[in-house]
């Protein structure tokens, strides 16, 4: 079975930082577009960031300038560095792998931004 494993979520105050990690199987990490989505209760899952094989990235407008997606090829791991966190960033964050119409999802990690 394909397994994406997220970690790094937690409770943080507004203005704080967290770094999320996602470990993917080698065959998935090396050939799929990797990224992060997030979802609040009652809302659709939304794209946060993507990183492509060539290193280019895409960010949602709401996080651009505050979040940074990166990868470590030796560890088959993608990261999401989240700085200047806002209460609106509170959500379950999901690791995502995509190639064409085939996608895989992690189980999610909770990020809560609150005083």
The first five atom37 places (N, CA, C, CB, O) and aatype in JSON, in Angstrom:
{
  "aatype": [20, 20, 20, 20, 20, 20, 20, 20, 20, 20, 20, 20, 20, 20, 20, 20, 20, 20, 20, 20, 20, 20, 20, 20, 20, 20, 20, 20, 20, 20, 20, 20, 20, 20, 20, 20, 20, 20, 20, 20, 20, 20, 20, 20, 20, 20, 20, 20, 20, 20, 20, 20, 20, 20, 20, 20, 20, 20, 20, 20, 20, 20, 20, 20, 20, 20, 20, 20, 20, 20, 20, 20, 20, 20, 20, 20, 20, 20, 20, 20, 20, 20, 20, 20, 20, 20, 20, 20, 20, 20, 20, 20, 20, 20, 20, 20, 20, 20, 20, 20, 20, 20, 20, 20, 20, 20, 20, 20, 20, 20, 20, 20, 20, 20, 20],
  "atom_mask": [
    [1, 1, 1, 1, 1],
    [1, 1, 1, 1, 1],
    [1, 1, 1, 1, 1],
    [1, 1, 1, 1, 1],
    [1, 1, 1, 1, 1],
    [1, 1, 1, 1, 1],
    [1, 1, 1, 1, 1],
    [1, 1, 1, 1, 1],
    [1, 1, 1, 1, 1],
    [1, 1, 1, 1, 1],
    [1, 1, 1, 1, 1],
    [1, 1, 1, 1, 1],
    [1, 1, 1, 1, 1],
    [1, 1, 1, 1, 1],
    [1, 1, 1, 1, 1],
    [1, 1, 1, 1, 1],
    [1, 1, 1, 1, 1],
    [1, 1, 1, 1, 1],
    [1, 1, 1, 1, 1],
    [1, 1, 1, 1, 1],
    [1, 1, 1, 1, 1],
    [1, 1, 1, 1, 1],
    [1, 1, 1, 1, 1],
    [1, 1, 1, 1, 1],
    [1, 1, 1, 1, 1],
    [1, 1, 1, 1, 1],
    [1, 1, 1, 1, 1],
    [1, 1, 1, 1, 1],
    [1, 1, 1, 1, 1],
    [1, 1, 1, 1, 1],
    [1, 1, 1, 1, 1],
    [1, 1, 1, 1, 1],
    [1, 1, 1, 1, 1],
    [1, 1, 1, 1, 1],
    [1, 1, 1, 1, 1],
    [1, 1, 1, 1, 1],
    [1, 1, 1, 1, 1],
    [1, 1, 1, 1, 1],
    [1, 1, 1, 1, 1],
    [1, 1, 1, 1, 1],
    [1, 1, 1, 1, 1],
    [1, 1, 1, 1, 1],
    [1, 1, 1, 1, 1],
    [1, 1, 1, 1, 1],
    [1, 1, 1, 1, 1],
    [1, 1, 1, 1, 1],
    [1, 1, 1, 1, 1],
    [1, 1, 1, 1, 1],
    [1, 1, 1, 1, 1],
    [1, 1, 1, 1, 1],
    [1, 1, 1, 1, 1],
    [1, 1, 1, 1, 1],
    [1, 1, 1, 1, 1],
    [1, 1, 1, 1, 1],
    [1, 1, 1, 1, 1],
    [1, 1, 1, 1, 1],
    [1, 1, 1, 1, 1],
    [1, 1, 1, 1, 1],
    [1, 1, 1, 1, 1],
    [1, 1, 1, 1, 1],
    [1, 1, 1, 1, 1],
    [1, 1, 1, 1, 1],
    [1, 1, 1, 1, 1],
    [1, 1, 1, 1, 1],
    [1, 1, 1, 1, 1],
    [1, 1, 1, 1, 1],
    [1, 1, 1, 1, 1],
    [1, 1, 1, 1, 1],
    [1, 1, 1, 1, 1],
    [1, 1, 1, 1, 1],
    [1, 1, 1, 1, 1],
    [1, 1, 1, 1, 1],
    [1, 1, 1, 1, 1],
    [1, 1, 1, 1, 1],
    [1, 1, 1, 1, 1],
    [1, 1, 1, 1, 1],
    [1, 1, 1, 1, 1],
    [1, 1, 1, 1, 1],
    [1, 1, 1, 1, 1],
    [1, 1, 1, 1, 1],
    [1, 1, 1, 1, 1],
    [1, 1, 1, 1, 1],
    [1, 1, 1, 1, 1],
    [1, 1, 1, 1, 1],
    [1, 1, 1, 1, 1],
    [1, 1, 1, 1, 1],
    [1, 1, 1, 1, 1],
    [1, 1, 1, 1, 1],
    [1, 1, 1, 1, 1],
    [1, 1, 1, 1, 1],
    [1, 1, 1, 1, 1],
    [1, 1, 1, 1, 1],
    [1, 1, 1, 1, 1],
    [1, 1, 1, 1, 1],
    [1, 1, 1, 1, 1],
    [1, 1, 1, 1, 1],
    [1, 1, 1, 1, 1],
    [1, 1, 1, 1, 1],
    [1, 1, 1, 1, 1],
    [1, 1, 1, 1, 1],
    [1, 1, 1, 1, 1],
    [1, 1, 1, 1, 1],
    [1, 1, 1, 1, 1],
    [1, 1, 1, 1, 1],
    [1, 1, 1, 1, 1],
    [1, 1, 1, 1, 1],
    [1, 1, 1, 1, 1],
    [1, 1, 1, 1, 1],
    [1, 1, 1, 1, 1],
    [1, 1, 1, 1, 1],
    [1, 1, 1, 1, 1],
    [1, 1, 1, 1, 1],
    [1, 1, 1, 1, 1],
    [1, 1, 1, 1, 1],
    [1, 1, 1, 1, 1]
  ],
  "atom_positions": [
    [[0.84, -1.18, 0.0], [0.0, 0.0, 0.0], [0.89, 1.25, 0.0], [-0.95, 0.0, 1.22], [1.95, 1.27, 0.62]],
    [[0.43, 2.27, -0.7], [1.13, 3.55, -0.71], [0.8, 4.28, 0.59], [0.73, 4.4, -1.95], [-0.36, 4.4, 0.97]],
    [[1.84, 4.77, 1.26], [1.67, 5.45, 2.53], [2.46, 6.75, 2.53], [2.12, 4.55, 3.7], [3.67, 6.76, 2.32]],
    [[1.76, 7.85, 2.78], [2.38, 9.15, 3.01], [2.21, 9.47, 4.49], [1.76, 10.26, 2.1], [1.1, 9.4, 5.01]],
    [[3.29, 9.82, 5.16], [3.27, 10.01, 6.61], [3.64, 11.44, 6.94], [4.23, 9.03, 7.3], [4.77, 11.87, 6.71]],
    [[2.67, 12.17, 7.5], [2.89, 13.56, 7.91], [3.24, 13.64, 9.38], [1.65, 14.41, 7.61], [2.87, 12.77, 10.17]],
    [[3.95, 14.7, 9.74], [4.24, 14.99, 11.13], [4.53, 16.48, 11.27], [5.42, 14.13, 11.65], [4.75, 17.17, 10.28]],
    [[4.53, 16.97, 12.51], [4.92, 18.34, 12.79], [3.79, 19.28, 13.17], [5.59, 18.87, 11.63], [4.05, 20.43, 13.52]],
    [[2.55, 18.82, 13.11], [1.44, 19.67, 13.5], [1.41, 19.9, 15.0], [0.14, 19.07, 13.04], [2.11, 19.23, 15.76]],
    [[0.59, 20.86, 15.41], [0.47, 21.17, 16.82], [-0.24, 22.48, 17.05], [1.81, 21.19, 17.46], [-0.84, 23.05, 16.14]],
    [[-0.15, 22.95, 18.28], [-0.75, 24.21, 18.7], [0.32, 25.29, 18.76], [-1.46, 24.06, 20.08], [1.38, 25.08, 19.36]],
    [[0.05, 26.42, 18.15], [1.0, 27.52, 18.14], [0.25, 28.85, 18.25], [1.87, 27.49, 16.85], [-0.89, 28.96, 17.79]],
    [[0.88, 29.84, 18.85], [0.27, 31.16, 18.96], [0.39, 31.93, 17.65], [0.91, 31.95, 20.1], [1.29, 31.67, 16.86]],
    [[-0.52, 32.88, 17.42], [-0.39, 33.73, 16.23], [0.99, 34.36, 16.15], [-1.46, 34.81, 16.23], [1.54, 34.83, 17.15]],
    [[1.55, 34.36, 14.95], [2.89, 34.86, 14.74], [3.98, 33.83, 14.89], [3.15, 35.96, 15.67], [5.14, 34.09, 14.56]],
    [[3.63, 32.65, 15.37], [4.6, 31.59, 15.57], [4.87, 30.8, 14.3], [4.12, 30.67, 16.63], [4.38, 31.14, 13.22]],
    [[5.67, 29.75, 14.45], [6.11, 28.95, 13.31], [5.97, 27.46, 13.6], [7.55, 29.27, 12.96], [6.05, 27.02, 14.75]],
    [[5.75, 26.7, 12.55], [5.78, 25.25, 12.58], [6.4, 24.74, 11.29], [4.35, 24.67, 12.78], [6.35, 25.42, 10.26]],
    [[6.97, 23.55, 11.34], [7.45, 22.89, 10.13], [6.82, 21.51, 10.03], [8.98, 22.8, 10.12], [7.0, 20.67, 10.91]],
    [[6.1, 21.29, 8.95], [5.5, 20.0, 8.68], [6.42, 19.16, 7.8], [4.13, 20.17, 8.01], [7.15, 19.69, 6.96]],
    [[6.38, 17.85, 8.01], [7.18, 16.92, 7.22], [6.28, 15.84, 6.64], [8.3, 16.3, 8.06], [5.28, 15.47, 7.25]],
    [[6.64, 15.35, 5.47], [5.92, 14.25, 4.83], [6.93, 13.32, 4.18], [4.9, 14.78, 3.79], [7.72, 13.73, 3.33]],
    [[6.9, 12.06, 4.6], [7.78, 11.04, 4.03], [6.97, 10.19, 3.06], [8.42, 10.17, 5.14], [5.91, 9.67, 3.42]],
    [[7.46, 10.03, 1.85], [6.79, 9.27, 0.81], [7.64, 8.11, 0.34], [6.44, 10.18, -0.36], [8.87, 8.16, 0.47]],
    [[7.04, 7.06, -0.2], [7.84, 6.0, -0.82], [8.71, 6.55, -1.93], [6.93, 4.9, -1.36], [8.31, 7.48, -2.63]],
    [[9.88, 5.99, -2.09], [10.85, 6.48, -3.05], [10.27, 6.61, -4.45], [12.04, 5.58, -3.08], [10.49, 7.62, -5.12]],
    [[9.53, 5.59, -4.91], [9.01, 5.62, -6.27], [7.99, 6.75, -6.44], [8.37, 4.29, -6.62], [7.89, 7.33, -7.52]],
    [[7.25, 7.07, -5.4], [6.29, 8.16, -5.44], [7.01, 9.5, -5.39], [5.29, 8.05, -4.28], [6.72, 10.39, -6.2]],
    [[7.93, 9.65, -4.46], [8.64, 10.9, -4.28], [9.4, 11.31, -5.53], [9.59, 10.8, -3.09], [9.48, 12.49, -5.86]],
    [[9.96, 10.35, -6.23], [10.82, 10.64, -7.37], [10.06, 10.94, -8.66], [11.74, 9.5, -7.6], [10.63, 11.52, -9.58]],
    [[8.8, 10.57, -8.74], [8.06, 10.71, -9.99], [6.79, 11.54, -9.9], [7.71, 9.37, -10.5], [6.24, 11.92, -10.93]],
    [[6.31, 11.83, -8.7], [5.07, 12.57, -8.52], [5.36, 14.01, -8.1], [4.19, 11.89, -7.48], [6.39, 14.31, -7.5]],
    [[4.42, 14.88, -8.42], [4.41, 16.22, -7.84], [3.98, 16.09, -6.38], [3.46, 17.19, -8.64], [2.96, 15.48, -6.08]],
    [[4.76, 16.68, -5.49], [4.48, 16.62, -4.06], [3.92, 17.96, -3.59], [5.74, 16.25, -3.27], [4.27, 19.01, -4.13]],
    [[3.06, 17.9, -2.58], [2.51, 19.14, -2.08], [1.72, 18.99, -0.8], [1.66, 19.76, -3.11], [1.67, 17.92, -0.19]],
    [[1.1, 20.09, -0.42], [0.3, 20.16, 0.78], [-1.05, 20.78, 0.48], [1.02, 20.95, 1.87], [-1.14, 21.75, -0.27]],
    [[-2.09, 20.21, 1.07], [-3.43, 20.76, 1.08], [-3.86, 20.95, 2.53], [-4.43, 19.85, 0.31], [-3.24, 20.42, 3.44]],
    [[-4.93, 21.72, 2.73], [-5.48, 21.87, 4.07], [-6.99, 21.94, 4.0], [-4.91, 23.12, 4.76], [-7.57, 22.27, 2.96]],
    [[-7.64, 21.64, 5.13], [-9.08, 21.61, 5.17], [-9.6, 21.98, 6.55], [-9.59, 20.24, 4.76], [-9.16, 21.43, 7.56]],
    [[-10.55, 22.92, 6.59], [-11.29, 23.27, 7.79], [-12.64, 22.55, 7.76], [-11.48, 24.8, 7.91], [-13.12, 22.2, 6.68]],
    [[-13.25, 22.33, 8.93], [-14.57, 21.69, 8.95], [-15.59, 22.45, 8.09], [-15.09, 21.59, 10.37], [-15.71, 23.67, 8.2]],
    [[-16.3, 21.72, 7.26], [-17.31, 22.31, 6.41], [-16.81, 22.9, 5.12], [-18.01, 23.34, 7.16], [-17.61, 23.33, 4.28]],
    [[-15.5, 22.94, 4.93], [-14.91, 23.5, 3.71], [-14.27, 22.43, 2.86], [-13.89, 24.58, 4.07], [-13.95, 21.34, 3.34]],
    [[-14.08, 22.74, 1.58], [-13.37, 21.85, 0.69], [-11.87, 21.91, 0.98], [-13.65, 22.21, -0.77], [-11.34, 22.91, 1.46]],
    [[-11.21, 20.83, 0.67], [-9.77, 20.79, 0.79], [-9.16, 21.75, -0.23], [-9.23, 19.35, 0.59], [-9.55, 21.75, -1.4]],
    [[-8.21, 22.58, 0.21], [-7.63, 23.58, -0.66], [-6.12, 23.4, -0.77], [-7.95, 24.98, -0.16], [-5.46, 22.97, 0.17]],
    [[-5.6, 23.74, -1.93], [-4.17, 23.66, -2.17], [-3.44, 24.72, -1.35], [-3.86, 23.84, -3.67], [-3.85, 25.87, -1.31]],
    [[-2.35, 24.3, -0.71], [-1.46, 25.21, 0.0], [-0.21, 25.48, -0.83], [-1.09, 24.64, 1.37], [0.15, 26.63, -1.07]],
    [[0.46, 24.42, -1.25], [1.7, 24.56, -2.01], [2.02, 23.27, -2.74], [2.86, 24.94, -1.09], [1.66, 22.18, -2.3]],
    [[2.71, 23.41, -3.87], [3.24, 22.3, -4.65], [4.72, 22.51, -4.89], [2.5, 22.14, -5.98], [5.18, 23.65, -4.99]],
    [[5.46, 21.43, -5.0], [6.84, 21.49, -5.46], [7.02, 20.43, -6.53], [7.85, 21.27, -4.28], [6.62, 19.28, -6.36]],
    [[7.62, 20.84, -7.65], [7.76, 19.98, -8.81], [9.16, 19.38, -8.87], [7.47, 20.75, -10.09], [10.06, 19.77, -8.12]],
    [[9.33, 18.41, -9.76], [10.6, 17.69, -9.83], [11.77, 18.61, -10.14], [10.52, 16.6, -10.87], [12.89, 18.37, -9.68]],
    [[11.52, 19.66, -10.92], [12.58, 20.6, -11.24], [12.84, 21.63, -10.18], [12.25, 21.28, -12.5], [13.75, 22.45, -10.32]],
    [[12.07, 21.6, -9.1], [12.27, 22.52, -8.0], [11.37, 23.73, -7.99], [13.65, 22.97, -8.0], [11.37, 24.49, -7.02]],
    [[10.59, 23.93, -9.03], [9.68, 25.05, -9.05], [8.54, 24.82, -8.07], [9.13, 25.28, -10.46], [8.22, 23.68, -7.73]],
    [[7.93, 25.91, -7.61], [6.9, 25.83, -6.59], [5.69, 26.68, -6.95], [7.45, 26.27, -5.25], [5.79, 27.63, -7.73]],
    [[4.56, 26.32, -6.38], [3.34, 27.11, -6.44], [2.81, 27.26, -5.02], [2.28, 26.45, -7.38], [2.91, 26.34, -4.21]],
    [[2.23, 28.43, -4.73], [1.65, 28.69, -3.42], [0.27, 29.3, -3.57], [2.56, 29.61, -2.61], [0.0, 30.05, -4.5]],
    [[-0.6, 28.97, -2.62], [-1.86, 29.68, -2.52], [-1.58, 31.13, -2.15], [-2.79, 29.01, -1.49], [-0.65, 31.42, -1.4]],
    [[-2.4, 32.04, -2.66], [-2.2, 33.44, -2.38], [-2.25, 33.77, -0.9], [-3.22, 34.25, -3.09], [-1.59, 34.71, -0.45]],
    [[-3.02, 33.02, -0.13], [-3.18, 33.28, 1.28], [-1.94, 32.95, 2.11], [-4.34, 32.5, 1.8], [-1.81, 33.41, 3.25]],
    [[-1.02, 32.15, 1.56], [0.17, 31.75, 2.31], [1.46, 32.24, 1.67], [0.22, 30.25, 2.43], [2.52, 32.15, 2.29]],
    [[1.39, 32.75, 0.48], [2.59, 33.2, -0.24], [3.31, 34.27, 0.57], [2.21, 33.75, -1.63], [2.7, 35.23, 1.05]],
    [[4.61, 34.1, 0.72], [5.42, 35.0, 1.51], [5.58, 34.59, 2.95], [4.84, 36.35, 1.45], [6.45, 35.1, 3.65]],
    [[4.74, 33.67, 3.43], [4.82, 33.19, 4.8], [5.22, 31.72, 4.89], [3.49, 33.39, 5.48], [5.89, 31.32, 5.85]],
    [[4.82, 30.92, 3.91], [5.11, 29.49, 3.9], [6.17, 29.19, 2.84], [3.83, 28.67, 3.63], [6.25, 29.87, 1.82]],
    [[6.97, 28.16, 3.1], [7.98, 27.71, 2.15], [7.94, 26.19, 2.04], [9.38, 28.19, 2.57], [8.07, 25.5, 3.05]],
    [[7.76, 25.68, 0.83], [7.81, 24.25, 0.6], [9.19, 23.89, 0.08], [6.71, 23.81, -0.39], [9.78, 24.61, -0.73]],
    [[9.72, 22.76, 0.54], [11.04, 22.31, 0.12], [11.08, 20.79, 0.17], [12.14, 22.91, 1.02], [10.14, 20.14, 0.63]],
    [[12.18, 20.22, -0.32], [12.31, 18.76, -0.33], [13.73, 18.34, -0.01], [11.89, 18.2, -1.69], [14.68, 19.09, -0.23]],
    [[13.85, 17.13, 0.52], [15.13, 16.5, 0.78], [15.09, 15.17, 0.03], [15.4, 16.31, 2.33], [14.46, 14.22, 0.48]],
    [[15.76, 15.11, -1.1], [15.7, 13.92, -1.95], [16.31, 12.69, -1.27], [16.4, 14.19, -3.26], [15.85, 11.57, -1.5]],
    [[17.33, 12.89, -0.46], [17.98, 11.78, 0.21], [17.06, 11.12, 1.23], [19.25, 12.24, 0.89], [17.18, 9.93, 1.51]],
    [[16.13, 11.89, 1.78], [15.22, 11.38, 2.81], [13.81, 11.13, 2.29], [15.16, 12.33, 3.96], [12.93, 10.74, 3.06]],
    [[13.58, 11.35, 0.99], [12.24, 11.21, 0.41], [11.21, 11.99, 1.21], [11.84, 9.73, 0.34], [10.12, 11.5, 1.5]],
    [[11.57, 13.21, 1.57], [10.75, 14.02, 2.47], [10.49, 15.39, 1.88], [11.43, 14.15, 3.84], [11.39, 16.03, 1.35]],
    [[9.25, 15.83, 1.99], [8.87, 17.18, 1.63], [8.48, 17.93, 2.9], [7.71, 17.19, 0.6], [7.86, 17.36, 3.79]],
    [[8.85, 19.21, 2.98], [8.61, 20.02, 4.15], [7.72, 21.21, 3.81], [9.92, 20.49, 4.75], [7.69, 21.68, 2.68]],
    [[7.02, 21.67, 4.81], [6.29, 22.93, 4.71], [6.66, 23.77, 5.93], [4.75, 22.7, 4.62], [6.19, 23.52, 7.04]],
    [[7.5, 24.77, 5.72], [7.87, 25.7, 6.77], [6.81, 26.79, 6.82], [9.28, 26.3, 6.54], [6.59, 27.48, 5.83]],
    [[6.17, 26.95, 7.96], [5.08, 27.89, 8.13], [5.5, 28.95, 9.14], [3.78, 27.18, 8.57], [5.69, 28.65, 10.32]],
    [[5.63, 30.18, 8.69], [6.01, 31.3, 9.54], [4.87, 32.31, 9.59], [7.3, 31.96, 9.03], [3.97, 32.3, 8.75]],
    [[4.93, 33.19, 10.58], [3.92, 34.24, 10.75], [2.51, 33.67, 10.7], [4.09, 35.31, 9.67], [1.64, 34.18, 10.0]],
    [[2.3, 32.61, 11.44], [1.02, 31.9, 11.39], [-0.13, 32.76, 11.91], [1.11, 30.61, 12.19], [0.03, 33.55, 12.85]],
    [[-1.27, 32.59, 11.28], [-2.48, 33.31, 11.62], [-3.57, 32.33, 12.05], [-2.96, 34.17, 10.43], [-3.51, 31.16, 11.67]],
    [[-4.55, 32.77, 12.82], [-5.66, 31.88, 13.17], [-6.34, 31.27, 11.95], [-6.68, 32.63, 13.99], [-6.84, 30.14, 12.02]],
    [[-6.38, 31.99, 10.84], [-6.99, 31.49, 9.61], [-6.23, 30.3, 9.02], [-7.06, 32.6, 8.6], [-6.77, 29.61, 8.16]],
    [[-5.01, 30.07, 9.47], [-4.24, 28.92, 9.0], [-4.63, 27.63, 9.71], [-2.77, 29.18, 9.19], [-4.17, 26.55, 9.32]],
    [[-5.47, 27.71, 10.73], [-5.91, 26.52, 11.45], [-6.63, 25.57, 10.51], [-6.81, 26.91, 12.62], [-7.59, 25.95, 9.85]],
    [[-6.16, 24.33, 10.46], [-6.73, 23.34, 9.56], [-6.02, 22.01, 9.78], [-6.62, 23.8, 8.08], [-5.0, 21.94, 10.46]],
    [[-6.58, 20.97, 9.18], [-5.84, 19.73, 9.03], [-5.05, 19.82, 7.73], [-6.8, 18.49, 9.03], [-5.61, 20.11, 6.68]],
    [[-3.76, 19.58, 7.82], [-2.88, 19.67, 6.66], [-2.57, 18.28, 6.15], [-1.58, 20.43, 7.01], [-2.2, 17.39, 6.92]],
    [[-2.73, 18.09, 4.84], [-2.57, 16.79, 4.2], [-1.42, 16.8, 3.2], [-3.85, 16.38, 3.51], [-1.34, 17.68, 2.35]],
    [[-0.55, 15.84, 3.31], [0.46, 15.62, 2.29], [-0.21, 15.02, 1.06], [1.59, 14.68, 2.82], [-1.17, 14.26, 1.17]],
    [[0.3, 15.37, -0.11], [-0.33, 15.02, -1.37], [0.72, 14.66, -2.41], [-1.22, 16.16, -1.87], [1.75, 15.33, -2.52]],
    [[0.45, 13.61, -3.17], [1.3, 13.22, -4.29], [0.42, 13.06, -5.51], [2.07, 11.91, -3.98], [-0.65, 12.46, -5.44]],
    [[0.87, 13.58, -6.63], [0.05, 13.59, -7.84], [0.88, 13.36, -9.08], [-0.71, 14.9, -7.96], [1.96, 13.93, -9.24]],
    [[0.37, 12.51, -9.97], [0.89, 12.37, -11.32], [-0.27, 12.06, -12.24], [1.99, 11.27, -11.4], [-0.92, 11.02, -12.11]],
    [[-0.54, 12.96, -13.16], [-1.72, 12.87, -14.02], [-2.96, 12.83, -13.13], [-1.64, 11.6, -14.95], [-3.13, 13.7, -12.28]],
    [[-3.84, 11.84, -13.32], [-5.06, 11.75, -12.52], [-4.89, 10.9, -11.27], [-6.18, 11.2, -13.36], [-5.82, 10.78, -10.47]],
    [[-3.73, 10.3, -11.09], [-3.49, 9.45, -9.93], [-2.96, 10.28, -8.77], [-2.51, 8.31, -10.28], [-1.98, 11.01, -8.92]],
    [[-3.6, 10.16, -7.62], [-3.2, 10.91, -6.45], [-3.16, 10.02, -5.21], [-4.16, 12.08, -6.22], [-3.86, 9.01, -5.13]],
    [[-2.34, 10.42, -4.26], [-2.25, 9.76, -2.96], [-2.29, 10.81, -1.88], [-0.97, 8.89, -2.86], [-1.82, 11.93, -2.06]],
    [[-2.86, 10.43, -0.73], [-3.04, 11.36, 0.38], [-2.5, 10.77, 1.68], [-4.5, 11.72, 0.54], [-2.6, 9.57, 1.92]],
    [[-1.94, 11.64, 2.5], [-1.64, 11.27, 3.87], [-2.88, 11.35, 4.73], [-0.55, 12.14, 4.43], [-3.95, 11.75, 4.26]],
    [[-2.75, 10.98, 6.0], [-3.88, 10.98, 6.92], [-4.15, 12.35, 7.53], [-3.63, 9.99, 8.01], [-5.22, 12.57, 8.1]],
    [[-3.23, 13.26, 7.41], [-3.41, 14.61, 7.9], [-2.77, 14.86, 9.25], [-4.85, 14.93, 7.97], [-2.65, 13.95, 10.07]],
    [[-2.37, 16.1, 9.47], [-1.84, 16.53, 10.76], [-2.49, 17.86, 11.13], [-0.29, 16.65, 10.73], [-2.56, 18.77, 10.3]],
    [[-2.95, 17.97, 12.36], [-3.7, 19.14, 12.81], [-2.77, 20.29, 13.15], [-4.56, 18.8, 14.02], [-1.8, 20.13, 13.89]],
    [[-3.08, 21.46, 12.59], [-2.4, 22.71, 12.94], [-3.44, 23.65, 13.52], [-1.69, 23.34, 11.7], [-4.44, 23.96, 12.87]],
    [[-3.21, 24.11, 14.74], [-4.11, 25.04, 15.4], [-3.34, 26.28, 15.8], [-4.77, 24.39, 16.64], [-2.35, 26.21, 16.52]],
    [[-3.81, 27.43, 15.33], [-3.18, 28.72, 15.63], [-4.15, 29.5, 16.51], [-2.82, 29.51, 14.32], [-5.2, 29.93, 16.04]],
    [[-3.79, 29.68, 17.76], [-4.7, 30.3, 18.72], [-3.93, 30.88, 19.88], [-5.73, 29.29, 19.22], [-2.86, 30.39, 20.25]],
    [[-4.49, 31.95, 20.47], [-3.92, 32.53, 21.67], [-4.33, 31.77, 22.92], [-4.33, 33.98, 21.8], [-3.93, 32.13, 24.03]]
  ]
}
